Short mmCIF file of C-alpha atoms and ligand atoms in Angstrom, two decimals:
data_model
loop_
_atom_site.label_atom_id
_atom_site.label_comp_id
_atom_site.label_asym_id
_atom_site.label_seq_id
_atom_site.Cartn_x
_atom_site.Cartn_y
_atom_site.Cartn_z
CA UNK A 305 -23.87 -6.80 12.64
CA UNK A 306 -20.20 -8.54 13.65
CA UNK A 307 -17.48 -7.39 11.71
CA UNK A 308 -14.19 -9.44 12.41
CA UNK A 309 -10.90 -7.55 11.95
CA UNK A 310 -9.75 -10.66 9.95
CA UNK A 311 -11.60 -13.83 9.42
CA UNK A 312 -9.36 -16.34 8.03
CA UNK A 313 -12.12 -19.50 8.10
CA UNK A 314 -14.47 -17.91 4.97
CA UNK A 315 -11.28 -17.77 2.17
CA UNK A 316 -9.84 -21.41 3.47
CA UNK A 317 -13.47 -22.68 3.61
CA UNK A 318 -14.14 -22.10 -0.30
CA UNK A 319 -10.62 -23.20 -0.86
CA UNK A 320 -11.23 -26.77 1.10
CA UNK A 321 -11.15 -29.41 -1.27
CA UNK A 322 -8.72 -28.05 -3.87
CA UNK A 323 -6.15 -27.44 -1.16
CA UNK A 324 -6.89 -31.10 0.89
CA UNK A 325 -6.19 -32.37 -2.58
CA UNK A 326 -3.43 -30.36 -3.29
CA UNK A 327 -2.03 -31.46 0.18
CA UNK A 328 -2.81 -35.39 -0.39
CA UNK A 329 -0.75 -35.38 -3.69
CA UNK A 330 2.17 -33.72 -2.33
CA UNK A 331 1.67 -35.93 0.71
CA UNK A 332 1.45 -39.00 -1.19
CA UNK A 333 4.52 -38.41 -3.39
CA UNK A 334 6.58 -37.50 -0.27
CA UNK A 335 7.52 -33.72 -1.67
CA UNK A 336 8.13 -32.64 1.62
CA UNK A 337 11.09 -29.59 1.08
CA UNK A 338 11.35 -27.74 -2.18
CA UNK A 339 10.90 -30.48 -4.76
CA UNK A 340 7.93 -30.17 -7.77
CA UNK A 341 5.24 -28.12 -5.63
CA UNK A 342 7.75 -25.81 -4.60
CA UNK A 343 9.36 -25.71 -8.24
CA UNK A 344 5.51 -25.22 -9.81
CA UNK A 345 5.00 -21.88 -7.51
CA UNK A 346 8.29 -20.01 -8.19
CA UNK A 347 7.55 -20.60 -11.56
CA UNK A 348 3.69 -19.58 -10.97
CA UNK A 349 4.73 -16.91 -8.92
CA UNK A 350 7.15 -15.21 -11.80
CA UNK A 351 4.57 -15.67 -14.37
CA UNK A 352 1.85 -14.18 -12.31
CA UNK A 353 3.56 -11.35 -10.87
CA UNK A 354 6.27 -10.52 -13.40
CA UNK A 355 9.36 -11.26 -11.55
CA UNK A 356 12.07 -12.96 -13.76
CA UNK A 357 13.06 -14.68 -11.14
CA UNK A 358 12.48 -15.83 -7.46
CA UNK A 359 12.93 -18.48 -4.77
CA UNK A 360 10.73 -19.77 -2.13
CA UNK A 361 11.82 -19.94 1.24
CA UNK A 362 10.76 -20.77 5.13
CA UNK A 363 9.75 -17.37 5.92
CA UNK A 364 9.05 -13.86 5.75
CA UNK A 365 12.46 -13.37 7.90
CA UNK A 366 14.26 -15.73 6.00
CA UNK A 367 14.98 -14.15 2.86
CA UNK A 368 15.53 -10.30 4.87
CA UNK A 369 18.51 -12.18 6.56
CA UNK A 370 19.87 -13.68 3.36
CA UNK A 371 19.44 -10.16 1.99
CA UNK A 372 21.64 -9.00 4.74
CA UNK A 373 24.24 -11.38 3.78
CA UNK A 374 24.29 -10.63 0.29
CA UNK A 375 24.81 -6.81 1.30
CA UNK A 376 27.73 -7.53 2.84
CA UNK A 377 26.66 -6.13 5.98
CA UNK A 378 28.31 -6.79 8.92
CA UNK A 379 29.42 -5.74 12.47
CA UNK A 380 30.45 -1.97 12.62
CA UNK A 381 27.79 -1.01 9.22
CA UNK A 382 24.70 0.78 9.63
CA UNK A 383 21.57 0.00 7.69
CA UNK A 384 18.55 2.45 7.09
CA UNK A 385 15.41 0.41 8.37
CA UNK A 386 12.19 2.88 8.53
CA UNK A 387 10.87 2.98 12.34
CA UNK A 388 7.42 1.74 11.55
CA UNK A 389 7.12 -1.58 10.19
CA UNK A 390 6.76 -4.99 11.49
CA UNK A 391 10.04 -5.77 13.69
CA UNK A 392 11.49 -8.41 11.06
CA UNK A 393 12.42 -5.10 8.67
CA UNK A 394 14.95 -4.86 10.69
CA UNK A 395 15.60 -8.62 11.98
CA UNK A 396 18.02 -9.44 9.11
CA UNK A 397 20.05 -6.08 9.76
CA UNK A 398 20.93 -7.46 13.52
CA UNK A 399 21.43 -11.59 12.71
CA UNK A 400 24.38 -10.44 10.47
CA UNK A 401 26.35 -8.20 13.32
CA UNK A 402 25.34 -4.69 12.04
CA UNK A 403 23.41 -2.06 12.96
CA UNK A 404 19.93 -0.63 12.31
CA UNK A 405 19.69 3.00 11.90
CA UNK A 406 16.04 3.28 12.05
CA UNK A 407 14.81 6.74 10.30
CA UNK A 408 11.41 8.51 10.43
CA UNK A 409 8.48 8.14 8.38
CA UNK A 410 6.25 10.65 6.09
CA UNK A 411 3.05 11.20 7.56
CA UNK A 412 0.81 10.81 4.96
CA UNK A 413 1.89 7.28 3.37
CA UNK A 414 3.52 5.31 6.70
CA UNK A 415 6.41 4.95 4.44
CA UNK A 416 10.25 6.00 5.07
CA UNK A 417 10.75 9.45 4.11
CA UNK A 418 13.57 10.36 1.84
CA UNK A 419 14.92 13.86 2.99
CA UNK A 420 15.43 11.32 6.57
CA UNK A 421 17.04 8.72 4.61
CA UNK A 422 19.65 11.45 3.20
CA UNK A 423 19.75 12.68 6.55
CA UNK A 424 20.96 9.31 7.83
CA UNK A 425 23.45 8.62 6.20
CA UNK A 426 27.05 8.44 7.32
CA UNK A 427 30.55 7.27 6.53
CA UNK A 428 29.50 3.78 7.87
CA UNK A 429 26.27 3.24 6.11
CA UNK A 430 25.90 0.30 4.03
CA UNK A 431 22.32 -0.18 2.92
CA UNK A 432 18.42 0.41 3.09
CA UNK A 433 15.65 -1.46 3.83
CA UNK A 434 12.67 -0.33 2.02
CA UNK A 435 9.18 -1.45 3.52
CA UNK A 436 6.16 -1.07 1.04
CA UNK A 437 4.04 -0.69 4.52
CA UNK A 438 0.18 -1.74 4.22
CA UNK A 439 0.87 -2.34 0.50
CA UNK A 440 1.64 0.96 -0.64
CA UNK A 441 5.10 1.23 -2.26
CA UNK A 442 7.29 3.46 -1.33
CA UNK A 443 9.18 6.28 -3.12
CA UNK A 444 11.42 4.22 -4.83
CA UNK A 445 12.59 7.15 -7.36
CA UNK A 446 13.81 9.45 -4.54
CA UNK A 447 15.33 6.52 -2.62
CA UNK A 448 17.59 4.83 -5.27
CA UNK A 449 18.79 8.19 -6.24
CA UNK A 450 20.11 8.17 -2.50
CA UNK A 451 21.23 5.11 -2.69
CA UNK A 452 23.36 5.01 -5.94
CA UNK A 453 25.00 8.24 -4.77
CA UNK A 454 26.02 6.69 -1.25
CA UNK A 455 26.78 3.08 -3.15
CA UNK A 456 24.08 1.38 -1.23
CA UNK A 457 22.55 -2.16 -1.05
CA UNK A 458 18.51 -1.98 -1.18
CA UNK A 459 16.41 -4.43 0.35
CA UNK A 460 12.55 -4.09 -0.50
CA UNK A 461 10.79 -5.51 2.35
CA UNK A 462 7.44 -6.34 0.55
CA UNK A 463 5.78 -8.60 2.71
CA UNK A 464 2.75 -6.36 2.54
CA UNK A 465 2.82 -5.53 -0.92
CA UNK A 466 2.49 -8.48 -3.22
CA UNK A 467 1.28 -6.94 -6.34
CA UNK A 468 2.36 -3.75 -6.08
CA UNK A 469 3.95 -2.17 -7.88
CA UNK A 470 5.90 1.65 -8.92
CA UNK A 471 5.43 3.24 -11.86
CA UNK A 472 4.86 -0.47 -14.05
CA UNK A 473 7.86 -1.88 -11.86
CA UNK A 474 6.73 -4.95 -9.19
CA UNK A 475 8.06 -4.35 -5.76
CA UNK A 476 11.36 -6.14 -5.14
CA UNK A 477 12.76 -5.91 -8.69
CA UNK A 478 13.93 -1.67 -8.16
CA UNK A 479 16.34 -2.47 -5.51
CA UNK A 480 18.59 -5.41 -5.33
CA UNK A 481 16.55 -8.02 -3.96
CA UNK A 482 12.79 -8.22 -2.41
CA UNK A 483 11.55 -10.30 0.43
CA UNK A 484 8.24 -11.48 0.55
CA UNK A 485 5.77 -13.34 3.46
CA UNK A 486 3.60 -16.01 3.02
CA UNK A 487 2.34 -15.82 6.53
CA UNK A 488 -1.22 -16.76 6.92
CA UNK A 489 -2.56 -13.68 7.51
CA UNK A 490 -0.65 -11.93 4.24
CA UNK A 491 -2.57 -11.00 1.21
CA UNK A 492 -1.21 -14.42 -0.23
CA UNK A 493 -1.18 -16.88 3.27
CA UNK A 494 -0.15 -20.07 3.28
CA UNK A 495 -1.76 -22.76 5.64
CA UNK A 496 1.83 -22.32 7.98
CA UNK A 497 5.06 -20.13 7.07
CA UNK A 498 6.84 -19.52 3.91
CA UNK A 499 8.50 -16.47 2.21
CA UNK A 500 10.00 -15.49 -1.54
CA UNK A 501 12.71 -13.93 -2.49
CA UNK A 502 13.29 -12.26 -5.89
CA UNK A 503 15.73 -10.24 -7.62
CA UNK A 504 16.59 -7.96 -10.76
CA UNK A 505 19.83 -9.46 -10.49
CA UNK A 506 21.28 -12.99 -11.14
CA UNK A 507 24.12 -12.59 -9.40
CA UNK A 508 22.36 -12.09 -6.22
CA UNK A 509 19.82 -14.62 -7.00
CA UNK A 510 22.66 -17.48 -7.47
CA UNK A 511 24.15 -16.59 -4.14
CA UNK A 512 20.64 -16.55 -2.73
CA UNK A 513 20.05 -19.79 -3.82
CA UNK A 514 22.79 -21.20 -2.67
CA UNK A 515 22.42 -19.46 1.23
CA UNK A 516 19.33 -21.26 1.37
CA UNK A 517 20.52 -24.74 1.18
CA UNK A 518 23.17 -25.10 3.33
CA UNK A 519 25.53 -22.95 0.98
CA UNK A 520 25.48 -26.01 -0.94
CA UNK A 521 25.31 -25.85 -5.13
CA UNK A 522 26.28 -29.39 -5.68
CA UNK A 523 25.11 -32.16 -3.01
CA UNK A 524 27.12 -32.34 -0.02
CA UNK A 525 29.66 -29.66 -1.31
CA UNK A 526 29.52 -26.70 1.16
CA UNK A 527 30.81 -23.11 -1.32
CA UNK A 528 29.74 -20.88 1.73
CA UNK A 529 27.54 -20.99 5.44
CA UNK A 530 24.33 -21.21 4.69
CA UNK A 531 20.92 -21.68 6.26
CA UNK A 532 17.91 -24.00 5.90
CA UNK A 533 15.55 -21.92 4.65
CA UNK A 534 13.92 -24.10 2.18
CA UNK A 535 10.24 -23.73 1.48
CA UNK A 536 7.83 -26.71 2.74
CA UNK A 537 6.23 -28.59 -0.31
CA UNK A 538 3.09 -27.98 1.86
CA UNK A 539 3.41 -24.43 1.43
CA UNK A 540 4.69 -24.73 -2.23
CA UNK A 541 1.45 -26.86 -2.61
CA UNK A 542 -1.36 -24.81 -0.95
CA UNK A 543 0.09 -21.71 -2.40
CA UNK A 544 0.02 -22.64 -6.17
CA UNK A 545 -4.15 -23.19 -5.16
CA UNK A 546 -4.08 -19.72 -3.60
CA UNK A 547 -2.35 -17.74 -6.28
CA UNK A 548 -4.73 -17.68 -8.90
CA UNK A 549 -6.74 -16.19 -6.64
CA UNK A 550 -4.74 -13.35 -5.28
CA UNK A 551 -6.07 -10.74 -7.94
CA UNK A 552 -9.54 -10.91 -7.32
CA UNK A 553 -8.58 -10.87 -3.51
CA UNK A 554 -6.82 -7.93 -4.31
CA UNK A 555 -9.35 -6.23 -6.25
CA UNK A 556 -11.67 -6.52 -3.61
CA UNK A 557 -9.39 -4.73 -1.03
CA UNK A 558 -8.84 -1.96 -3.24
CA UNK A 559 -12.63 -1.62 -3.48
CA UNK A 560 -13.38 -1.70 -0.22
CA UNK A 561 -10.53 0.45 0.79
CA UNK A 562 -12.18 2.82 -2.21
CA UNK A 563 -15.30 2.53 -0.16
CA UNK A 564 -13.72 3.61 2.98
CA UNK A 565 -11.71 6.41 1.26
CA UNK A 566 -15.33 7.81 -0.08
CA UNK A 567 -17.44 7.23 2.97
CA UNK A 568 -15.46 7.77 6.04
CA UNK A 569 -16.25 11.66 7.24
CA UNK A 570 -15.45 11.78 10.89
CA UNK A 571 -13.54 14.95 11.88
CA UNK A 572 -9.94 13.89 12.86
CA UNK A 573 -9.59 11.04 11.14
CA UNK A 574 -6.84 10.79 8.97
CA UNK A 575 -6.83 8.81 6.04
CA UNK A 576 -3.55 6.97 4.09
CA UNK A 577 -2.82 9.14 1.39
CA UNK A 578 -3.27 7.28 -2.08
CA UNK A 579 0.13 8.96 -4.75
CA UNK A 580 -0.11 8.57 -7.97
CA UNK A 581 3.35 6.52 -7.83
CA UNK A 582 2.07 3.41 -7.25
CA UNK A 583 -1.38 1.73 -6.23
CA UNK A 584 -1.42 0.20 -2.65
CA UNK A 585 -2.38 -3.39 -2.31
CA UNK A 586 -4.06 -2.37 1.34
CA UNK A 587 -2.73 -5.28 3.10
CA UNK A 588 -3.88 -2.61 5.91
CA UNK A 589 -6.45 -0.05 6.05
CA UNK A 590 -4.63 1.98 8.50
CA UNK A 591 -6.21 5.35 9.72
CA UNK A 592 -5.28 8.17 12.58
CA UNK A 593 -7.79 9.42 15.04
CA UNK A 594 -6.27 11.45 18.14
CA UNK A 595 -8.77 9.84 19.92
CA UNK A 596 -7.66 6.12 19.05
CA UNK A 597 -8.16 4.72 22.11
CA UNK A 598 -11.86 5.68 22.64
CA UNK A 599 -12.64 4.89 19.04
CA UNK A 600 -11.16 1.84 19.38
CA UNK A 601 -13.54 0.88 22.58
CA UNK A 602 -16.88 2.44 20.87
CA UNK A 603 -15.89 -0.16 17.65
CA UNK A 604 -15.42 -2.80 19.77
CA UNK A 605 -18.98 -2.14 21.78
CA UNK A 606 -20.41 -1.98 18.16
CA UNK A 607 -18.69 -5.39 17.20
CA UNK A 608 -16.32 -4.21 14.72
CA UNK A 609 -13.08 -6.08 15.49
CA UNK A 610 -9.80 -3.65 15.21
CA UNK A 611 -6.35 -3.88 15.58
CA UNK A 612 -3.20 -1.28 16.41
CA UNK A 613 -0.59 -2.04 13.31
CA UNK A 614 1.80 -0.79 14.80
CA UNK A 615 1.15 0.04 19.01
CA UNK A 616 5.21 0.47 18.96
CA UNK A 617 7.92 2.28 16.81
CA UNK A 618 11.09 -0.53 16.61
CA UNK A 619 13.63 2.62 17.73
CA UNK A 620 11.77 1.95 21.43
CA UNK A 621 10.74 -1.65 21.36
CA UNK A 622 13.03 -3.09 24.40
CA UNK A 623 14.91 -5.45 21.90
CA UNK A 624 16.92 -1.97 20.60
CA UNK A 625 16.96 -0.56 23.95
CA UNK A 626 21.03 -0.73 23.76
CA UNK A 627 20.97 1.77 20.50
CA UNK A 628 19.79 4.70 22.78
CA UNK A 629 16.81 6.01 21.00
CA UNK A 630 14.66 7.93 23.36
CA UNK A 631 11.01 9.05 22.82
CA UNK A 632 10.95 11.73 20.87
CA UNK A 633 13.56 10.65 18.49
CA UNK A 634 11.45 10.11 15.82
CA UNK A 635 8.60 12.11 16.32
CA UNK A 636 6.06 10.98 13.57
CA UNK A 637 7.10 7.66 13.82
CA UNK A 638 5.92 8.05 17.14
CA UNK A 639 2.52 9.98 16.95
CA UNK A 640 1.62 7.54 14.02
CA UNK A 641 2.01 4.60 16.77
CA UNK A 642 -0.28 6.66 19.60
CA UNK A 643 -2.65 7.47 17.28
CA UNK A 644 -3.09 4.74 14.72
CA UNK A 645 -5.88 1.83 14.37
CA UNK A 646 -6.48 -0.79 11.51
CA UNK A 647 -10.27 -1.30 9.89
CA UNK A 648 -11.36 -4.62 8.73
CA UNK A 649 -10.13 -5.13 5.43
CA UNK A 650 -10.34 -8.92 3.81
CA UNK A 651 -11.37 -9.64 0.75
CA UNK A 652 -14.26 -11.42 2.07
CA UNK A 653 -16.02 -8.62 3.88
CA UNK A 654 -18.86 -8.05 1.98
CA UNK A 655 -20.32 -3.99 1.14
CA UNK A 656 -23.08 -4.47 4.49
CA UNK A 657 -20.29 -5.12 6.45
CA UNK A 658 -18.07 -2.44 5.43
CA UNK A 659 -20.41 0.08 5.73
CA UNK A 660 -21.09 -0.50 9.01
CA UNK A 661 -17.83 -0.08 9.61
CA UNK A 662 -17.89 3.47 7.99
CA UNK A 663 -22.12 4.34 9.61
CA UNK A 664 -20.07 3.21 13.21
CA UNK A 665 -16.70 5.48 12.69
CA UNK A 666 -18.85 8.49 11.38
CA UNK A 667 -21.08 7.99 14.50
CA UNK A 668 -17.88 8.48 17.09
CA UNK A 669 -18.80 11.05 19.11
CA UNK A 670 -14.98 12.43 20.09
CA UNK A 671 -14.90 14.75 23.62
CA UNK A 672 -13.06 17.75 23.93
CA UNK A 673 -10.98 17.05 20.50
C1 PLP B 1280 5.11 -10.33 7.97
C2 PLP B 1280 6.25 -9.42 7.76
C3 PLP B 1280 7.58 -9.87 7.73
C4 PLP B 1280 8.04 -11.23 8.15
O1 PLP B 1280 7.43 -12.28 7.74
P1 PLP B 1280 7.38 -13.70 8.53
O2 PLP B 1280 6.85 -14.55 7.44
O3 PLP B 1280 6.47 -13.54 9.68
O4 PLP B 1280 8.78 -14.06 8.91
C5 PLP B 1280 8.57 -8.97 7.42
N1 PLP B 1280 8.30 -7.68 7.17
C6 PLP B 1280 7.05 -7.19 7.21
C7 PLP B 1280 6.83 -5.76 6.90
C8 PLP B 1280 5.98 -8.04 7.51
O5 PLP B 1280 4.75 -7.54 7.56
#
């Protein structure tokens, strides 16, 4: 039996006619950039999710950079960014000047671990950015307790997380803003790029607004620099299709993340621990094996596509070479990255499939452990 590590062709398959419909309207009555489509899934996305308010945009990047300009961060600030995460956590940190302080994680959720956070704080810090990894939130109590006391700006990087949320509260609306990804392989893809950003707060949802289009509130009348980071009506337009879909799709990771969670036995593997906090959205089934790389190969011999999420901590990718982390800096940060390997988990696997996966990881046969 073949088990893909992601198969996008099966959800856009079902999805075919509504979205080439979808596509011809918007196509038809030119919306290319924001306009009605666009309009129709903020609004959908809001109701659907809870937010009160939020804006689509170009990216997943986009809205972490206007984040970064709404912080007021800027050359000579530090900014907490946890060291494992997809590199764009800490993208928006560097386009505006300052610099990421990248902290370690807790072992047992892949998320940023307060007593670091507190830790890494000085005189010149300015804000956090929180990554819900893999679609579990983070500890959102423990962190805005650090950051009220230190007077910092919190960015939820939630990319991963859509539908999440802590204790009742959707990611994105405990900080100051949240940043979301519509890239195609998200929990909610669209057929190309595209990104959200929300916010608790108007005031940083008007300035937001305005960053996104040229700085511009009134046509042609430029208040501050802005960007183009206007959302396609394309997207605006497949998306509104998708998004009535993303609870069942969610349901079904959680169940087959249940599944792995009950069945998976083999000795050294470590499993993502579930708290009580919050309940993950498993954009990522990500376990530990100190034999990764083996496992890895046997899967692979046994057709059961994997992938390493994440092979590198940021602190040593080459891009932050010039901040002078060295390994061993952030130690768990660092085994998680040597030791770490993502199962299939799309909503379209079906219960065969899945346990295969688990009869093929119980069958490893480590040597020496
Ligand atoms: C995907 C992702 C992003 C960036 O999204 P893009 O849409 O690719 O720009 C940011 N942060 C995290 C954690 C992500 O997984």
């Amino acid at each position: 039996m073949k088990v893909p590590f992601l198969d996008l062709s099966l959800q856009h398959k079902a999805l075919r006619e509504q979205a080439l419909a979808a596509l011809a309207a918007t196509y038809d009555a030119t919306r290319f950039c924001l306009g009605a489509d666009v309009d129709g899934f903020e609004k959908a996305f809001c109701t659907t999710l809870s937010y009160p308010r939020a804006l689509g945009m170009s990216s997943g990047t986009a809205p972490l950079h206007v984040a970064a300009v709404l912080g007021g961060f800027g050359p000579g600030d530090e900014v907490i960014v946890p060291a494992f995460t997809f590199i764009s956590s800490a993208w928006g940190i560097s386009y505006v000047g300052a610099t990421p302080r990248f902290v370690d994680i807790d072992e047992e959720t892949y998320n940023m671990d307060p007593v670091k956070v507190e830790a890494a704080i000085t005189p010149r810090t300015k804000g956090i950015v929180v990554v819900h990894l893999f679609g579990q939130p983070a500890k959102m109590d423990e962190l805005l307790a650090i950051a009220r006391k230190h007077k910092l700006f919190v960015i939820e990087d939630c990319a991963q997380a859509i539908g999440a949320n802590y204790k009742g509260t959707p990611v994105g609306l405990l900080g100051d803003c949240g940043t979301f990804s519509f890239y195609p392989t998200k929990n909610l893809g669209g057929c190309g790029e595209g990104g959200a950003f929300p916010s608790a707060r108007a005031d940083v949802f008007e300035q937001a607004r305005l960053l996104r289009v040229h700085g511009m509130a009134r046509r042609y009348y430029h208040d501050r620099v802005g960007f183009n980071y206007r959302m396609d009506g394309f997207q605006g337009a497949l998306l509104n299709v998708k998004l009535p879909h993303l609870a069942t799709w969610t349901a079904r990771r959680q169940e087959i993340a249940a599944r792995y969670l009950a069945g998976l036995k083999l000795a050294g593997l470590r499993m993502p621990l579930q708290p009580e906090y919050g309940r993950s959205v498993f954009h990522q089934f990500t376990v530990t094996h100190p034999q990764r790389d083996a496992l890895r190969d046997y899967l692979a011999k046994n057709d059961i596509g994997t992938d390493l999420i994440y092979p590198v901590p940021l602190h040593l990718q080459n891009a932050y070479q010039e901040l002078g982390y060295k390994p061993g800096s952030l130690p768990v940060a660092e085994k998680i990255c040597a030791t770490c390997i993502s199962l299939p988990i799309f909503p379209e696997l079906t219960d065969e499939q899945v346990d295969h996966v688990i009869r093929t990881v119980n069958s490893f046969q480590a040597t020496n452990p």
